[in-house]
Amino acid sequence: MCQLCETKPVYEFTNKRKLCKTCFIKWFQKKVLYTIRKFNMIKSGEIIAYKKGNKINEVVLENILKMYSEKGHVTIKEKTQNSKLKIAIPTNADTETHAIIDELFNSKLKNHNPVNQKIIKPLYLFLNKEILLYAKLKNLKFNKIKKEKNKLKDFVNQLEKKHPELKQAVIKNWLGLKK
């Protein structure tokens, strides 16, 4: 049972807290707003550009930006050649974690911060499974992509199964290193 409204849960956190469909959507949207606020991604009156696409992260990013533009005083538009606009990219905790670990092995660390000059990452703190569930619950249309075989990604995903919250811990520690 969802602990807030006592209906059938669709998502369970590692601490055994469960959320129903409505509560999960609210939680997801609040976490996006928190991410934007925490990392000062968007200021009032700004124009945010994004790449329109059919992949799941792109579709969810577009949906979230539309929701944010209705709540805030920002304008969103599809990506253009205007270099003055901030650009929102659909990267998330999974992709960032895999990139950080891959770069640690290759000794070529790059910038994986949620804000990098004109580039922002509103989905930075979300896992693939959370984004997929949000897209399904909101009935968003997206193209499924084939998973590419990568031994390092498979290794990290296996570790995540044995040690939940591993990916969040990598992101949190990365942010701690950059202070």
PDB file of C-alpha atoms in Angstrom:
ATOM      1  CA  MET A   1       0.000   0.000   0.000  1.00  0.00           C
ATOM      2  CA  CYS A   2       1.065   3.568  -0.716  1.00  0.00           C
ATOM      3  CA  GLN A   3       1.876   5.116   2.654  1.00  0.00           C
ATOM      4  CA  LEU A   4       0.317   8.448   1.690  1.00  0.00           C
ATOM      5  CA  CYS A   5      -3.006   7.521   0.097  1.00  0.00           C
ATOM      6  CA  GLU A   6      -3.205   3.780   0.854  1.00  0.00           C
ATOM      7  CA  THR A   7      -3.649   2.557  -2.705  1.00  0.00           C
ATOM      8  CA  LYS A   8      -1.732   0.011  -4.784  1.00  0.00           C
ATOM      9  CA  PRO A   9       1.964   0.984  -4.996  1.00  0.00           C
ATOM     10  CA  VAL A  10       3.866   1.218  -8.286  1.00  0.00           C
ATOM     11  CA  TYR A  11       7.297   2.049  -6.859  1.00  0.00           C
ATOM     12  CA  GLU A  12       9.257   1.041  -3.784  1.00  0.00           C
ATOM     13  CA  PHE A  13      12.308   2.854  -2.439  1.00  0.00           C
ATOM     14  CA  THR A  14      15.212   0.995  -0.865  1.00  0.00           C
ATOM     15  CA  ASN A  15      13.909   1.998   2.581  1.00  0.00           C
ATOM     16  CA  LYS A  16      10.685   0.048   1.775  1.00  0.00           C
ATOM     17  CA  ARG A  17       8.598   3.233   1.384  1.00  0.00           C
ATOM     18  CA  LYS A  18       6.023   2.710  -1.366  1.00  0.00           C
ATOM     19  CA  LEU A  19       4.237   5.135  -3.685  1.00  0.00           C
ATOM     20  CA  CYS A  20       1.103   4.809  -5.799  1.00  0.00           C
ATOM     21  CA  LYS A  21       0.853   6.198  -9.344  1.00  0.00           C
ATOM     22  CA  THR A  22      -0.304   9.688  -8.331  1.00  0.00           C
ATOM     23  CA  CYS A  23       2.182  10.007  -5.477  1.00  0.00           C
ATOM     24  CA  PHE A  24       5.051   8.767  -7.667  1.00  0.00           C
ATOM     25  CA  ILE A  25       4.314  11.380 -10.360  1.00  0.00           C
ATOM     26  CA  LYS A  26       4.165  14.116  -7.697  1.00  0.00           C
ATOM     27  CA  TRP A  27       7.422  12.858  -6.135  1.00  0.00           C
ATOM     28  CA  PHE A  28       9.157  12.769  -9.544  1.00  0.00           C
ATOM     29  CA  GLN A  29       8.068  16.304 -10.433  1.00  0.00           C
ATOM     30  CA  LYS A  30       9.034  17.648  -7.000  1.00  0.00           C
ATOM     31  CA  LYS A  31      12.465  16.029  -7.319  1.00  0.00           C
ATOM     32  CA  VAL A  32      12.969  17.711 -10.706  1.00  0.00           C
ATOM     33  CA  LEU A  33      12.037  21.079  -9.201  1.00  0.00           C
ATOM     34  CA  TYR A  34      14.417  20.363  -6.296  1.00  0.00           C
ATOM     35  CA  THR A  35      17.237  19.484  -8.723  1.00  0.00           C
ATOM     36  CA  ILE A  36      16.714  22.676 -10.717  1.00  0.00           C
ATOM     37  CA  ARG A  37      16.655  24.782  -7.545  1.00  0.00           C
ATOM     38  CA  LYS A  38      19.563  23.019  -5.798  1.00  0.00           C
ATOM     39  CA  PHE A  39      21.956  23.472  -8.705  1.00  0.00           C
ATOM     40  CA  ASN A  40      20.609  26.892  -9.830  1.00  0.00           C
ATOM     41  CA  MET A  41      19.969  25.526 -13.311  1.00  0.00           C
ATOM     42  CA  ILE A  42      17.301  27.958 -14.452  1.00  0.00           C
ATOM     43  CA  LYS A  43      16.598  31.583 -13.578  1.00  0.00           C
ATOM     44  CA  SER A  44      13.344  33.431 -14.144  1.00  0.00           C
ATOM     45  CA  GLY A  45      12.981  34.822 -17.664  1.00  0.00           C
ATOM     46  CA  GLU A  46      15.496  32.473 -19.290  1.00  0.00           C
ATOM     47  CA  ILE A  47      14.936  30.584 -22.506  1.00  0.00           C
ATOM     48  CA  ILE A  48      15.789  26.895 -22.298  1.00  0.00           C
ATOM     49  CA  ALA A  49      16.501  24.898 -25.441  1.00  0.00           C
ATOM     50  CA  TYR A  50      16.244  21.124 -25.720  1.00  0.00           C
ATOM     51  CA  LYS A  51      16.589  18.498 -28.417  1.00  0.00           C
ATOM     52  CA  LYS A  52      13.249  17.008 -29.367  1.00  0.00           C
ATOM     53  CA  GLY A  53      13.530  13.273 -29.807  1.00  0.00           C
ATOM     54  CA  ASN A  54      11.792   9.928 -29.410  1.00  0.00           C
ATOM     55  CA  LYS A  55      14.136   8.318 -26.888  1.00  0.00           C
ATOM     56  CA  ILE A  56      12.742   7.915 -23.386  1.00  0.00           C
ATOM     57  CA  ASN A  57      15.020  10.465 -21.665  1.00  0.00           C
ATOM     58  CA  GLU A  58      14.320  13.048 -24.384  1.00  0.00           C
ATOM     59  CA  VAL A  59      10.551  12.584 -24.125  1.00  0.00           C
ATOM     60  CA  VAL A  60      10.578  12.796 -20.312  1.00  0.00           C
ATOM     61  CA  LEU A  61      12.872  15.851 -20.403  1.00  0.00           C
ATOM     62  CA  GLU A  62      10.478  17.612 -22.793  1.00  0.00           C
ATOM     63  CA  ASN A  63       7.505  16.753 -20.554  1.00  0.00           C
ATOM     64  CA  ILE A  64       9.308  18.011 -17.450  1.00  0.00           C
ATOM     65  CA  LEU A  65      10.440  21.240 -19.144  1.00  0.00           C
ATOM     66  CA  LYS A  66       6.865  21.928 -20.268  1.00  0.00           C
ATOM     67  CA  MET A  67       5.664  21.364 -16.698  1.00  0.00           C
ATOM     68  CA  TYR A  68       8.383  23.687 -15.394  1.00  0.00           C
ATOM     69  CA  SER A  69       7.624  26.401 -17.940  1.00  0.00           C
ATOM     70  CA  GLU A  70       3.985  26.398 -16.795  1.00  0.00           C
ATOM     71  CA  LYS A  71       5.065  26.839 -13.148  1.00  0.00           C
ATOM     72  CA  GLY A  72       8.028  29.176 -13.655  1.00  0.00           C
ATOM     73  CA  HIS A  73       8.667  32.209 -15.756  1.00  0.00           C
ATOM     74  CA  VAL A  74      10.779  30.521 -18.408  1.00  0.00           C
ATOM     75  CA  THR A  75      10.350  29.753 -22.073  1.00  0.00           C
ATOM     76  CA  ILE A  76      11.308  26.462 -23.654  1.00  0.00           C
ATOM     77  CA  LYS A  77      12.026  25.838 -27.308  1.00  0.00           C
ATOM     78  CA  GLU A  78      13.586  23.226 -29.500  1.00  0.00           C
ATOM     79  CA  LYS A  79      17.341  23.430 -29.844  1.00  0.00           C
ATOM     80  CA  THR A  80      18.614  26.001 -32.337  1.00  0.00           C
ATOM     81  CA  GLN A  81      22.008  27.420 -33.256  1.00  0.00           C
ATOM     82  CA  ASN A  82      21.587  30.293 -30.765  1.00  0.00           C
ATOM     83  CA  SER A  83      24.645  30.043 -28.521  1.00  0.00           C
ATOM     84  CA  LYS A  84      23.159  32.345 -25.868  1.00  0.00           C
ATOM     85  CA  LEU A  85      20.482  29.864 -24.799  1.00  0.00           C
ATOM     86  CA  LYS A  86      20.873  27.356 -21.999  1.00  0.00           C
ATOM     87  CA  ILE A  87      20.594  23.814 -23.287  1.00  0.00           C
ATOM     88  CA  ALA A  88      18.893  21.046 -21.308  1.00  0.00           C
ATOM     89  CA  ILE A  89      20.278  17.594 -22.038  1.00  0.00           C
ATOM     90  CA  PRO A  90      18.592  14.293 -21.114  1.00  0.00           C
ATOM     91  CA  THR A  91      21.391  12.688 -19.109  1.00  0.00           C
ATOM     92  CA  ASN A  92      20.599  10.980 -15.792  1.00  0.00           C
ATOM     93  CA  ALA A  93      22.256   9.285 -12.815  1.00  0.00           C
ATOM     94  CA  ASP A  94      22.779   6.022 -14.692  1.00  0.00           C
ATOM     95  CA  THR A  95      24.561   7.602 -17.656  1.00  0.00           C
ATOM     96  CA  GLU A  96      26.630   9.880 -15.421  1.00  0.00           C
ATOM     97  CA  THR A  97      27.630   7.024 -13.096  1.00  0.00           C
ATOM     98  CA  HIS A  98      28.701   4.817 -15.996  1.00  0.00           C
ATOM     99  CA  ALA A  99      30.706   7.687 -17.517  1.00  0.00           C
ATOM    100  CA  ILE A 100      32.409   8.564 -14.209  1.00  0.00           C
ATOM    101  CA  ILE A 101      33.400   4.957 -13.494  1.00  0.00           C
ATOM    102  CA  ASP A 102      34.569   4.426 -17.089  1.00  0.00           C
ATOM    103  CA  GLU A 103      36.695   7.566 -16.907  1.00  0.00           C
ATOM    104  CA  LEU A 104      38.142   6.525 -13.535  1.00  0.00           C
ATOM    105  CA  PHE A 105      39.399   3.319 -15.152  1.00  0.00           C
ATOM    106  CA  ASN A 106      40.845   5.275 -18.089  1.00  0.00           C
ATOM    107  CA  SER A 107      42.262   8.149 -15.972  1.00  0.00           C
ATOM    108  CA  LYS A 108      40.460  10.768 -18.077  1.00  0.00           C
ATOM    109  CA  LEU A 109      38.002  12.485 -15.718  1.00  0.00           C
ATOM    110  CA  LYS A 110      35.768  15.088 -17.372  1.00  0.00           C
ATOM    111  CA  ASN A 111      33.174  17.464 -16.018  1.00  0.00           C
ATOM    112  CA  HIS A 112      30.043  15.594 -14.879  1.00  0.00           C
ATOM    113  CA  ASN A 113      28.404  18.392 -12.931  1.00  0.00           C
ATOM    114  CA  PRO A 114      24.662  19.028 -13.313  1.00  0.00           C
ATOM    115  CA  VAL A 115      25.395  22.530 -14.659  1.00  0.00           C
ATOM    116  CA  ASN A 116      28.279  23.194 -17.028  1.00  0.00           C
ATOM    117  CA  GLN A 117      28.236  26.758 -18.384  1.00  0.00           C
ATOM    118  CA  LYS A 118      25.187  26.781 -20.719  1.00  0.00           C
ATOM    119  CA  ILE A 119      24.373  23.063 -20.350  1.00  0.00           C
ATOM    120  CA  ILE A 120      21.938  21.858 -17.682  1.00  0.00           C
ATOM    121  CA  LYS A 121      20.852  18.332 -16.692  1.00  0.00           C
ATOM    122  CA  PRO A 122      17.400  18.404 -15.020  1.00  0.00           C
ATOM    123  CA  LEU A 123      17.248  14.572 -14.854  1.00  0.00           C
ATOM    124  CA  TYR A 124      20.675  14.367 -13.176  1.00  0.00           C
ATOM    125  CA  LEU A 125      19.476  12.703  -9.960  1.00  0.00           C
ATOM    126  CA  PHE A 126      17.136  10.123 -11.537  1.00  0.00           C
ATOM    127  CA  LEU A 127      17.736   6.471 -12.346  1.00  0.00           C
ATOM    128  CA  ASN A 128      16.693   4.899 -15.652  1.00  0.00           C
ATOM    129  CA  LYS A 129      14.007   2.838 -13.920  1.00  0.00           C
ATOM    130  CA  GLU A 130      12.443   5.967 -12.374  1.00  0.00           C
ATOM    131  CA  ILE A 131      12.406   7.755 -15.726  1.00  0.00           C
ATOM    132  CA  LEU A 132      10.891   4.728 -17.447  1.00  0.00           C
ATOM    133  CA  LEU A 133       8.179   4.387 -14.809  1.00  0.00           C
ATOM    134  CA  TYR A 134       7.351   8.112 -15.031  1.00  0.00           C
ATOM    135  CA  ALA A 135       7.047   7.883 -18.822  1.00  0.00           C
ATOM    136  CA  LYS A 136       4.756   4.854 -18.577  1.00  0.00           C
ATOM    137  CA  LEU A 137       2.567   6.393 -15.861  1.00  0.00           C
ATOM    138  CA  LYS A 138       2.209   9.631 -17.852  1.00  0.00           C
ATOM    139  CA  ASN A 139       1.509   7.625 -21.043  1.00  0.00           C
ATOM    140  CA  LEU A 140       4.337   9.342 -22.901  1.00  0.00           C
ATOM    141  CA  LYS A 141       5.154   7.929 -26.332  1.00  0.00           C
ATOM    142  CA  PHE A 142       8.788   6.927 -26.806  1.00  0.00           C
ATOM    143  CA  ASN A 143      10.855   4.537 -28.878  1.00  0.00           C
ATOM    144  CA  LYS A 144      12.452   1.658 -27.053  1.00  0.00           C
ATOM    145  CA  ILE A 145      16.157   1.380 -27.701  1.00  0.00           C
ATOM    146  CA  LYS A 146      18.209  -1.772 -27.723  1.00  0.00           C
ATOM    147  CA  LYS A 147      20.636  -2.024 -24.854  1.00  0.00           C
ATOM    148  CA  GLU A 148      24.200  -2.057 -26.029  1.00  0.00           C
ATOM    149  CA  LYS A 149      26.537  -4.640 -24.587  1.00  0.00           C
ATOM    150  CA  ASN A 150      29.143  -3.069 -22.362  1.00  0.00           C
ATOM    151  CA  LYS A 151      30.982  -5.075 -19.728  1.00  0.00           C
ATOM    152  CA  LEU A 152      31.531  -2.085 -17.458  1.00  0.00           C
ATOM    153  CA  LYS A 153      27.854  -1.042 -17.573  1.00  0.00           C
ATOM    154  CA  ASP A 154      26.799  -4.629 -16.900  1.00  0.00           C
ATOM    155  CA  PHE A 155      29.234  -4.787 -13.956  1.00  0.00           C
ATOM    156  CA  VAL A 156      27.887  -1.526 -12.462  1.00  0.00           C
ATOM    157  CA  ASN A 157      24.278  -2.681 -12.949  1.00  0.00           C
ATOM    158  CA  GLN A 158      25.056  -5.989 -11.199  1.00  0.00           C
ATOM    159  CA  LEU A 159      26.654  -4.077  -8.321  1.00  0.00           C
ATOM    160  CA  GLU A 160      23.540  -1.877  -8.114  1.00  0.00           C
ATOM    161  CA  LYS A 161      21.378  -4.984  -7.691  1.00  0.00           C
ATOM    162  CA  LYS A 162      23.516  -6.195  -4.791  1.00  0.00           C
ATOM    163  CA  HIS A 163      24.085  -2.724  -3.317  1.00  0.00           C
ATOM    164  CA  PRO A 164      21.056  -0.489  -3.925  1.00  0.00           C
ATOM    165  CA  GLU A 165      21.757   3.229  -4.170  1.00  0.00           C
ATOM    166  CA  LEU A 166      25.271   2.641  -5.530  1.00  0.00           C
ATOM    167  CA  LYS A 167      24.663   4.988  -8.463  1.00  0.00           C
ATOM    168  CA  GLN A 168      23.299   7.728  -6.206  1.00  0.00           C
ATOM    169  CA  ALA A 169      26.366   7.290  -3.988  1.00  0.00           C
ATOM    170  CA  VAL A 170      28.712   7.729  -6.964  1.00  0.00           C
ATOM    171  CA  ILE A 171      26.882  10.925  -8.005  1.00  0.00           C
ATOM    172  CA  LYS A 172      26.846  12.249  -4.425  1.00  0.00           C
ATOM    173  CA  ASN A 173      30.565  11.576  -4.001  1.00  0.00           C
ATOM    174  CA  TRP A 174      31.342  13.157  -7.378  1.00  0.00           C
ATOM    175  CA  LEU A 175      29.530  16.314  -6.281  1.00  0.00           C
ATOM    176  CA  GLY A 176      31.456  16.209  -2.992  1.00  0.00           C
ATOM    177  CA  LEU A 177      34.786  16.038  -4.857  1.00  0.00           C
ATOM    178  CA  LYS A 178      33.946  19.126  -6.886  1.00  0.00           C
ATOM    179  CA  LYS A 179      33.417  21.436  -3.879  1.00  0.00           C
TER     180      LYS A 179
END
